XYZ file of C-alpha atoms in Angstrom:
177
model
C 80.208 142.681 131.871
C 78.894 139.110 131.703
C 79.296 136.977 128.598
C 75.563 137.291 127.908
C 75.749 141.097 128.302
C 78.803 141.193 126.043
C 77.147 139.031 123.382
C 73.949 141.093 123.640
C 75.951 144.316 123.110
C 77.758 142.717 120.161
C 74.410 141.731 118.647
C 73.031 145.205 119.394
C 75.858 146.859 117.465
C 75.543 144.336 114.635
C 71.762 144.798 114.412
C 72.089 148.561 114.350
C 74.687 148.306 111.599
C 72.475 145.982 109.533
C 69.419 148.177 109.971
C 71.520 151.194 108.946
C 71.242 150.018 105.357
C 72.750 153.152 103.841
C 75.665 153.127 106.309
C 75.338 156.726 107.501
C 75.489 155.856 111.214
C 71.844 156.479 111.987
C 68.502 154.798 111.380
C 65.814 156.452 109.287
C 62.739 155.283 107.391
C 64.764 155.126 104.159
C 67.035 152.480 105.680
C 64.095 150.108 106.038
C 62.945 150.725 102.468
C 66.492 150.030 101.284
C 66.600 146.850 103.375
C 63.402 145.603 101.713
C 64.748 146.541 98.271
C 67.960 144.583 98.845
C 66.089 141.453 99.860
C 63.602 141.756 97.012
C 66.449 142.208 94.522
C 68.061 139.024 95.838
C 65.050 136.727 95.501
C 62.089 136.513 93.204
C 58.982 137.334 95.220
C 55.386 137.544 94.157
C 53.823 140.997 94.519
C 51.823 140.115 97.653
C 54.910 138.840 99.477
C 56.961 141.820 98.311
C 54.262 144.131 99.651
C 54.169 142.253 102.966
C 57.944 142.578 103.325
C 57.837 146.299 102.575
C 55.013 146.772 105.077
C 56.843 144.637 107.636
C 59.953 146.786 107.265
C 57.888 149.967 107.580
C 56.085 148.679 110.677
C 59.414 147.733 112.200
C 60.753 151.242 111.561
C 57.629 152.939 112.906
C 57.699 150.932 116.121
C 61.422 151.427 116.523
C 61.177 155.180 115.948
C 58.243 155.515 118.331
C 60.136 153.781 121.145
C 63.707 154.957 120.585
C 63.691 158.379 118.893
C 63.907 160.403 122.099
C 64.324 163.827 120.481
C 61.609 163.325 117.845
C 63.811 164.115 114.855
C 62.817 160.892 112.985
C 66.424 159.751 113.216
C 67.590 157.042 115.623
C 71.195 157.197 116.716
C 73.044 154.224 118.168
C 72.892 155.885 121.568
C 69.092 156.175 121.336
C 68.854 152.620 120.063
C 71.057 151.214 122.815
C 69.262 153.174 125.546
C 65.901 151.729 124.589
C 66.683 148.143 123.678
C 63.335 146.801 122.467
C 62.009 143.815 124.391
C 60.069 140.739 123.290
C 56.688 142.488 123.477
C 57.977 145.296 121.245
C 59.482 142.840 118.772
C 56.314 140.764 118.661
C 54.308 143.855 117.766
C 56.695 145.580 115.357
C 59.445 143.170 114.325
C 57.413 140.013 113.918
C 55.674 141.161 110.707
C 59.134 141.762 109.226
C 60.487 138.377 110.393
C 57.522 136.431 109.033
C 57.450 138.380 105.762
C 61.176 137.796 105.265
C 60.760 134.042 105.738
C 57.717 134.026 103.426
C 59.585 135.891 100.662
C 62.209 133.140 100.713
C 59.528 130.427 100.413
C 58.287 130.861 96.826
C 56.239 127.652 96.761
C 54.567 128.304 100.130
C 55.435 124.882 101.527
C 56.631 126.336 104.832
C 60.285 125.628 104.067
C 63.149 127.679 102.704
C 65.837 126.200 100.487
C 69.482 126.978 101.168
C 69.935 129.257 98.124
C 66.978 131.465 99.063
C 68.026 131.590 102.719
C 71.569 132.591 101.801
C 70.364 135.144 99.246
C 68.096 136.871 101.767
C 70.551 136.856 104.647
C 73.490 138.112 102.598
C 71.265 140.797 101.020
C 70.529 142.012 104.556
C 74.264 142.203 105.168
C 75.191 139.094 107.126
C 78.530 137.447 106.326
C 78.258 134.297 104.176
C 80.199 132.033 106.593
C 77.859 132.870 109.470
C 74.811 132.518 107.218
C 75.990 129.033 106.228
C 76.476 128.100 109.893
C 73.034 129.370 110.817
C 71.429 127.471 107.949
C 73.129 124.261 109.104
C 71.998 124.890 112.697
C 68.383 125.567 111.744
C 68.141 122.866 109.064
C 69.735 120.090 111.103
C 69.732 116.968 108.958
C 67.420 118.537 106.392
C 68.265 120.541 103.299
C 65.642 123.172 104.133
C 64.724 125.441 107.035
C 61.149 125.711 108.261
C 59.873 129.273 107.893
C 58.544 129.189 111.480
C 62.011 128.180 112.763
C 63.669 130.978 110.823
C 61.173 133.568 112.071
C 61.707 132.279 115.634
C 65.495 132.547 115.222
C 65.137 136.154 114.029
C 63.043 136.930 117.104
C 65.583 135.276 119.394
C 68.421 137.218 117.772
C 66.637 140.470 118.510
C 65.314 139.782 122.018
C 67.234 136.979 123.709
C 69.847 137.862 126.306
C 71.370 134.407 125.897
C 74.491 133.669 123.907
C 73.209 130.117 123.429
C 70.849 130.718 120.515
C 71.232 129.878 116.828
C 71.056 133.565 115.865
C 74.204 134.203 117.894
C 76.040 132.595 114.980
C 75.288 135.802 113.084
C 77.008 138.075 115.586
C 80.388 139.344 114.485
C 83.270 137.370 115.914
C 85.609 139.001 118.397
C 89.096 139.474 117.061
């Protein structure tokens, strides 16, 4: 397996684990509600942004279930998930509302930028490890003390669809022992 294939599989397992918010080894609609709840408990969001995040999570689940739930039981196993790895077109339709809503929730003043504390709060609420979150913030922020919401949403997209190991979101993948 190539390094890109290995890193993609590592990300695939990590993504599945993060989306499996209740940790039962399968994806269901409740996992995406729980994911939204965790983020919204970590940051103060106005009602419209909270609603957009909840709807983004639900849309993500609905698209994922439609494309990966092969037996129609409204449960997605890792095997189903891995067999139907969503592509960029799928993510743009179903995952993008989630990515943009997540970045917007972390931007309370609507200036198009996310401060470190809000970025860290959201990413750790999702389940990412603080050291990797800090590295990703530094990568996306560069010399600034904030991350542009559009850059964060683009990094989320890349994490979910890129086959390359040379992306900022790769910093979030678990490290090999």
